[in-house]
mmCIF file of C-alpha atoms in Angstrom:
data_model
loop_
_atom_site.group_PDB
_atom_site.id
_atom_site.type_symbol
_atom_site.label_atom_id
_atom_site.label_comp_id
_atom_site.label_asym_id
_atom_site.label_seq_id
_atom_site.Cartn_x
_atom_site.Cartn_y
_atom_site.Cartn_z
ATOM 1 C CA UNK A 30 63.605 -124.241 -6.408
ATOM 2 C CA UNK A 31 65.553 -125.486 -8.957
ATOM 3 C CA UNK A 32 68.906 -126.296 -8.988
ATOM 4 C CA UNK A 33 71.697 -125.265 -11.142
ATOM 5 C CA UNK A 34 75.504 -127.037 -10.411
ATOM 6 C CA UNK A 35 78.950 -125.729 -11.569
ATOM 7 C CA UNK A 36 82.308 -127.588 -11.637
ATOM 8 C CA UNK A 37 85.171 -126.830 -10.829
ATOM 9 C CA UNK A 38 83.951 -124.274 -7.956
ATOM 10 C CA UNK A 39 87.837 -123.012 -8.010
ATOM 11 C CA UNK A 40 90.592 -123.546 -10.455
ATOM 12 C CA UNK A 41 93.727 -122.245 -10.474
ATOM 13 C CA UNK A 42 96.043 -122.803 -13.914
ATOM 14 C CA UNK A 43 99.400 -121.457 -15.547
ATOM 15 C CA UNK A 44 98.977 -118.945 -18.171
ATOM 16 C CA UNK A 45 98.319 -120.616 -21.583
ATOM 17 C CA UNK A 46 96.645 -123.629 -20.016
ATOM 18 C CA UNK A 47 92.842 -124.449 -21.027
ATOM 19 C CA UNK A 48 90.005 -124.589 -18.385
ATOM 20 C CA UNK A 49 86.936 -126.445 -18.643
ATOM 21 C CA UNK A 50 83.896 -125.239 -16.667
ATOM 22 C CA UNK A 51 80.669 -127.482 -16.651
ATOM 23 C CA UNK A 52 77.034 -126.263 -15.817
ATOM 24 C CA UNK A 53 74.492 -128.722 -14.892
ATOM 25 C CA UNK A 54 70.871 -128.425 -14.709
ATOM 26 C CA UNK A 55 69.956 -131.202 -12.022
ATOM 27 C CA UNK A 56 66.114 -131.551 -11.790
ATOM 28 C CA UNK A 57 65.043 -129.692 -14.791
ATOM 29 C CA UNK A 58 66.198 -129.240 -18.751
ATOM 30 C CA UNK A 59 67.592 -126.085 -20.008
ATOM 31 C CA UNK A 60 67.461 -125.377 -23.364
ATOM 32 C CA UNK A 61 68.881 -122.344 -23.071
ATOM 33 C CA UNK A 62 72.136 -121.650 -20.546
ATOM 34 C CA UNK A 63 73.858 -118.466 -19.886
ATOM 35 C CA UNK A 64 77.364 -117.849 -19.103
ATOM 36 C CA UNK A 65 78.219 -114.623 -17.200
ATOM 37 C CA UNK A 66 81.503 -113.143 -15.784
ATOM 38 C CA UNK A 67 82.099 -111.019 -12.624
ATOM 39 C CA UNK A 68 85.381 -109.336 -11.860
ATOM 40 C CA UNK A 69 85.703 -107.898 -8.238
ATOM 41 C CA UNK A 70 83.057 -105.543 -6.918
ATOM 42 C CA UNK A 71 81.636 -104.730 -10.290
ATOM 43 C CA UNK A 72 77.926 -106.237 -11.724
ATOM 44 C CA UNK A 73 77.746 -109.823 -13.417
ATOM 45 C CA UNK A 74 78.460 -109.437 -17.269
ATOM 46 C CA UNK A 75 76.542 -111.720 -19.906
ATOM 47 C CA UNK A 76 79.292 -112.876 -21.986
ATOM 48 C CA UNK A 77 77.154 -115.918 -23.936
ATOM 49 C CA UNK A 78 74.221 -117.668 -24.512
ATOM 50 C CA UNK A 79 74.338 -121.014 -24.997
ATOM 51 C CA UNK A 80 71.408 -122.728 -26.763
ATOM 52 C CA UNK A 81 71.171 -126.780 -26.617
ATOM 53 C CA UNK A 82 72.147 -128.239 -30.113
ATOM 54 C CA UNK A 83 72.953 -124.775 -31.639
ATOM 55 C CA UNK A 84 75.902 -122.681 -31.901
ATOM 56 C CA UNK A 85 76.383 -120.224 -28.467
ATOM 57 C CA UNK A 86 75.147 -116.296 -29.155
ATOM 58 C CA UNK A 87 77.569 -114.302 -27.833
ATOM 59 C CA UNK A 88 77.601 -110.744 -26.491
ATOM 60 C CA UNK A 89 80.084 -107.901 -28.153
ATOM 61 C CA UNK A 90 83.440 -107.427 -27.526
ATOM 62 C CA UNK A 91 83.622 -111.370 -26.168
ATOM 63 C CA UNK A 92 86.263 -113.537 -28.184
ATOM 64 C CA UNK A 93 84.097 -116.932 -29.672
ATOM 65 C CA UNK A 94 87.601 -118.551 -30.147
ATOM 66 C CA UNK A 95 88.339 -118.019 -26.888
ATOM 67 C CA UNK A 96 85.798 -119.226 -24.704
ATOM 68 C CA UNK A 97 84.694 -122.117 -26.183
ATOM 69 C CA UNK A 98 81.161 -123.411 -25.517
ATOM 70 C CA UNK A 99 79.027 -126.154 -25.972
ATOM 71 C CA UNK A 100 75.469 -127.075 -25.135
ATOM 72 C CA UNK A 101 75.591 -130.877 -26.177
ATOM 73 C CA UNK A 102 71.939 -132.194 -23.972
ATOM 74 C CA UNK A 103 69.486 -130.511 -22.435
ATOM 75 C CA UNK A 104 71.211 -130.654 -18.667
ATOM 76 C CA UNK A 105 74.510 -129.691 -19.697
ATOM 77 C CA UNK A 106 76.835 -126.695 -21.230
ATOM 78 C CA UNK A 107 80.458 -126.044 -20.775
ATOM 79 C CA UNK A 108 82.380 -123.275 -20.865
ATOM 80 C CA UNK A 109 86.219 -123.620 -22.480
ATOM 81 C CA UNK A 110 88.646 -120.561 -21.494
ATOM 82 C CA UNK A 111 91.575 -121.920 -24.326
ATOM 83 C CA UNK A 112 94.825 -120.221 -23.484
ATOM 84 C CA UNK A 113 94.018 -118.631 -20.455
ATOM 85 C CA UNK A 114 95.543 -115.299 -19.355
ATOM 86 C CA UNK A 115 96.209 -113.577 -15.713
ATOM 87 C CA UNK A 116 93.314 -110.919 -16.930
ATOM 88 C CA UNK A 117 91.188 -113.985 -17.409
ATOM 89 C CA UNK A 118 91.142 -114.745 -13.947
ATOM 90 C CA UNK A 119 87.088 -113.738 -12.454
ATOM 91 C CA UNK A 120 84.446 -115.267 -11.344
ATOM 92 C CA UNK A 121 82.556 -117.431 -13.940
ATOM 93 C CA UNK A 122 78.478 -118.303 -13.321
ATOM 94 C CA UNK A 123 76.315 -120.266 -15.621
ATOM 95 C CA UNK A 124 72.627 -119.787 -15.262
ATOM 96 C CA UNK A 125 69.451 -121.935 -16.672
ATOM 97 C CA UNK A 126 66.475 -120.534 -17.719
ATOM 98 C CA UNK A 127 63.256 -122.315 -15.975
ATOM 99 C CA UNK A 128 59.702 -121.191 -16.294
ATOM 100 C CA UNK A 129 58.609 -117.262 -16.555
ATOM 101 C CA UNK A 130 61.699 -116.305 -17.616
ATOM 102 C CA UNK A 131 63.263 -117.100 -14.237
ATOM 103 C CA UNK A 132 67.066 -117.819 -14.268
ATOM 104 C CA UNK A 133 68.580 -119.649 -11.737
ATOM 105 C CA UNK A 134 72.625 -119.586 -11.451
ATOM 106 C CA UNK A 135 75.117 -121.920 -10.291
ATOM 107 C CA UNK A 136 77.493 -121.800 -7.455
ATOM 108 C CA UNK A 137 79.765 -120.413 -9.607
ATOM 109 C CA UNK A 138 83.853 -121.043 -10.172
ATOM 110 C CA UNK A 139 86.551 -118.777 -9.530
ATOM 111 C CA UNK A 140 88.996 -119.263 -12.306
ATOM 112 C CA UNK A 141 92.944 -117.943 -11.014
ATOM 113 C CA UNK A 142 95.431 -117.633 -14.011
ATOM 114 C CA UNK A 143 98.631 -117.734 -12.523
ATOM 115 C CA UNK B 66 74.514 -94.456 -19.501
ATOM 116 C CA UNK B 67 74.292 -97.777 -17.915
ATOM 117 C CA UNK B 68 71.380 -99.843 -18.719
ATOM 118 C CA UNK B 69 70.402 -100.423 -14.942
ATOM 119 C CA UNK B 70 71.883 -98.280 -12.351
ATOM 120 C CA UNK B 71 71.548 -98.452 -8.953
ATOM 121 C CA UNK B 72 73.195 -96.508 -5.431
ATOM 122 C CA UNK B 73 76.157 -98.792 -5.045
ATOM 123 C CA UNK B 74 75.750 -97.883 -0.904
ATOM 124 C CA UNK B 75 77.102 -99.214 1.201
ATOM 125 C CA UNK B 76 73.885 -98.809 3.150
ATOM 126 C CA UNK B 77 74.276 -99.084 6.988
ATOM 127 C CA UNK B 78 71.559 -99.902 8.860
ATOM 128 C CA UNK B 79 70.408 -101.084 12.564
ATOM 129 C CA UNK B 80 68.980 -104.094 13.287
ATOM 130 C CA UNK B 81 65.049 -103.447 12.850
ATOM 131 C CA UNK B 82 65.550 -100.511 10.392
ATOM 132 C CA UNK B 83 63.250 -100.044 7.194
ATOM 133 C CA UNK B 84 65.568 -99.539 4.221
ATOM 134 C CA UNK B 85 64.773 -98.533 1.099
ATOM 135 C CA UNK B 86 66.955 -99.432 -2.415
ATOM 136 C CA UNK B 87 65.842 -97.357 -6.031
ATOM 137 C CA UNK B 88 67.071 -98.736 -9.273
ATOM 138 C CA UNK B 89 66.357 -97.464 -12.949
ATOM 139 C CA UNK B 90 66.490 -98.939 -16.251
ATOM 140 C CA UNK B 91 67.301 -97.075 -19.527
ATOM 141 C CA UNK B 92 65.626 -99.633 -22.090
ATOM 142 C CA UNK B 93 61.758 -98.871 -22.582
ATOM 143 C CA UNK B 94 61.077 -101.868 -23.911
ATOM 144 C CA UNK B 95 62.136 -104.195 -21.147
ATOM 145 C CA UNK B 96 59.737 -107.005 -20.042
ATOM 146 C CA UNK B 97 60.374 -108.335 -17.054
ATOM 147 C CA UNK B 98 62.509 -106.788 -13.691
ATOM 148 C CA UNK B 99 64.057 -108.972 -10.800
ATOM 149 C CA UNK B 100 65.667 -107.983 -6.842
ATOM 150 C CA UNK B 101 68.391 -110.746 -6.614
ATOM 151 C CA UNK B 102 70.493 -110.945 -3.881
ATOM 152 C CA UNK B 103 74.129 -111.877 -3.971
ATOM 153 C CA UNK B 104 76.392 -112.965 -0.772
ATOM 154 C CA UNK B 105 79.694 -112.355 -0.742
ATOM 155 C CA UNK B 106 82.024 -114.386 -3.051
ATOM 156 C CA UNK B 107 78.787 -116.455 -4.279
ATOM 157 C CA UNK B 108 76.261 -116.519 -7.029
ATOM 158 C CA UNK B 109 73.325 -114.432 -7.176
ATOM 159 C CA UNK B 110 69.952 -115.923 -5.509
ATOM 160 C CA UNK B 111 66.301 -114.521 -6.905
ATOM 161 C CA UNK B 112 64.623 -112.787 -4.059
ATOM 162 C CA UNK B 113 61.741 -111.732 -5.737
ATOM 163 C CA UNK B 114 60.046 -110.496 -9.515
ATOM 164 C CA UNK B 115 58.828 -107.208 -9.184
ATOM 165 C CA UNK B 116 55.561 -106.440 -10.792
ATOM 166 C CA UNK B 117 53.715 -103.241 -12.098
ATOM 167 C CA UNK B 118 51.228 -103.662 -9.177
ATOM 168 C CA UNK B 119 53.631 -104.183 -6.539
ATOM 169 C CA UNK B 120 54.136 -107.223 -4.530
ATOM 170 C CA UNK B 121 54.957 -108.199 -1.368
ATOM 171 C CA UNK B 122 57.025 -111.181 0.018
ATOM 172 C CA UNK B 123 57.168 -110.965 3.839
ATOM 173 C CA UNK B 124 59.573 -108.434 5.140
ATOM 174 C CA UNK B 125 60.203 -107.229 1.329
ATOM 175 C CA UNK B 126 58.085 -104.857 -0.988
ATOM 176 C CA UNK B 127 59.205 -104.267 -4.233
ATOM 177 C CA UNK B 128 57.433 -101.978 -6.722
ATOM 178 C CA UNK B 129 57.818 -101.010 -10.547
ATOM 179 C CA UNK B 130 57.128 -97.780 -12.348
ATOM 180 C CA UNK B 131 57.019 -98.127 -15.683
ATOM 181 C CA UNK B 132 56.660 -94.624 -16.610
ATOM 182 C CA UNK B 133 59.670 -93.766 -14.687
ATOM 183 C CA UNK B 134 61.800 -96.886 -15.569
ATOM 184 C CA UNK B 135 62.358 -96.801 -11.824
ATOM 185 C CA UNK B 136 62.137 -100.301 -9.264
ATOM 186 C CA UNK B 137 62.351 -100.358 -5.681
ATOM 187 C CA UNK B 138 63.022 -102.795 -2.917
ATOM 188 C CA UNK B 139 61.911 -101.998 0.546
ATOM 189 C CA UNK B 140 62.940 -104.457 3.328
ATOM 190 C CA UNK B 141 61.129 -103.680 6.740
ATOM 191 C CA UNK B 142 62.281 -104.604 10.172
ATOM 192 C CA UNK B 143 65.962 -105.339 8.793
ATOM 193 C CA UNK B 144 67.642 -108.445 10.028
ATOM 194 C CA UNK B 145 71.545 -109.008 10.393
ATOM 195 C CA UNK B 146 71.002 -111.769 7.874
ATOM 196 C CA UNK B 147 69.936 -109.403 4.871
ATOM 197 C CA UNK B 148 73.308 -108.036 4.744
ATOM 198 C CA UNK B 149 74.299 -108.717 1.416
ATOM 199 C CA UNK B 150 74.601 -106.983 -2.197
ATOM 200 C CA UNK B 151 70.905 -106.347 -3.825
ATOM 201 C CA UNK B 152 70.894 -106.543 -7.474
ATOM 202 C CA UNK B 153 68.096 -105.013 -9.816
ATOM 203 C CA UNK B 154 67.973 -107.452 -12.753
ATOM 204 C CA UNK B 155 66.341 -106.448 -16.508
ATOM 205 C CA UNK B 156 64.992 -108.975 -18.741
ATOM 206 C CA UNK B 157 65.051 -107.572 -21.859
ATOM 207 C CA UNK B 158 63.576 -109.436 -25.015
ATOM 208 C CA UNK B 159 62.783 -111.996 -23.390
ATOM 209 C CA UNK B 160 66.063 -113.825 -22.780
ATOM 210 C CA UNK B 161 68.960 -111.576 -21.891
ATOM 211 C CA UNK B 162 68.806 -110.501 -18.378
ATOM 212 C CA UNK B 163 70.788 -107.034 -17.431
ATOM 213 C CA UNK B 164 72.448 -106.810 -13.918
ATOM 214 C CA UNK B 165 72.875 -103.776 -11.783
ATOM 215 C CA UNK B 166 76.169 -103.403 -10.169
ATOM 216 C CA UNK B 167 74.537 -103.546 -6.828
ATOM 217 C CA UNK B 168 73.728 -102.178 -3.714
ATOM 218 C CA UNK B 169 75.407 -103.214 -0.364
ATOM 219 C CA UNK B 170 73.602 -103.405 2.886
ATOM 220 C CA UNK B 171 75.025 -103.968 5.881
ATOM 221 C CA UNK B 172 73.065 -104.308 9.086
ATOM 222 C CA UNK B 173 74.444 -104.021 12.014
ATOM 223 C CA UNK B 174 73.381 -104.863 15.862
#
């Protein structure tokens, strides 16, 4: 199948600091990535998507200024948490839309605000 | 109401047990519906697409009703290595997919 890398896979920061995540789509191009957000034991939350050489579309009640993202090539979107907070701190997966509609996610990365 | 709801479990089951996970959506007009499965502390994997006929991969039978809004996922002869969280996944419009919060199964030996 295809296959979908994230980096960092962990990150751990002071409050205030910025965090860069990148999602790469390594055998296929994406023009189209999503970014989604799980905090413990609940369901994985769409928070944007993020559509190559267009501005992201993001879902209500998440902060544009604050997570910062950019789909600058067809392999490639990252996600920018800018003055991160403890309440911040989740799990963070990026996913790539193949054929039939299929996503397929990265490994993830665990973001710890300190 | 949630979009997709599912019975969070956990469901506890022997090895070799048939088990048996129900999920509905609210949104009529939703096009396509996933099982994904998700380990713990890792991303979600695609287990199957679930289609208005029914289809079956191995050990695992999913089926849609669309005049319900209901989805199922049966797994047959349970293995210790399907433990995990099942999610039922929406595609609406095309693009945005909606995640249930999960069920957990845990089979034991």
């Amino acid at each position: 199948g295809a296959v979908v890398s994230q980096h960092p896979s962990r990150v751990i920061c002071k409050s205030g600091t910025s965090v860069k995540i990148e999602c790469r789509s390594l055998d296929f191009q994406a023009t189209t990535m999503f970014w989604y957000r799980q905090f413990p034991k609940q369901s994985l939350m769409l928070m944007a998507t993020s559509n190559e050489g267009s501005k992201a579309t993001y879902e209500q009640g998440v902060e544009k200024d604050k997570f910062l993202i950019n789909h600058a090539s067809l392999t490639l979107s990252t996600l920018t948490v800018t003055s991160a907070h403890p309440e911040d701190s989740s799990f963070y997966i990026c996913s790539a839309r193949g054929s039939a509609d299929t996503q397929y996610f990265g490994p993830g990365t665990r973001l710890t605000v300190l | 109401r949630k979009e997709v709801e599912q019975d969070p479990g956990p469901f506890n089951v022997p090895e070799g047990a048939t088990v048996a996970f129900n999920c509905t959506y609210s949104n009529s007009a939703s096009q396509s519906f996933f099982w994904y499965r998700q380990d713990c502390r890792k991303e979600p994997k695609l287990l199957m697409s679930v289609y208005s006929s029914g289809n079956e991969d191995g050990r695992f039978t999913a089926q849609l009703n669309r005049a319900s809004q209901y989805i199922s996922l049966l797994i047959r002869d349970s293995k210790l290595s399907d433990s995990a969280t099942y999610l039922c996944v929406v595609n609406q419009n095309g693009n945005k997919l909606v995640f249930g919060a999960g069920t957990i199964l845990r089979v034991k030996s």
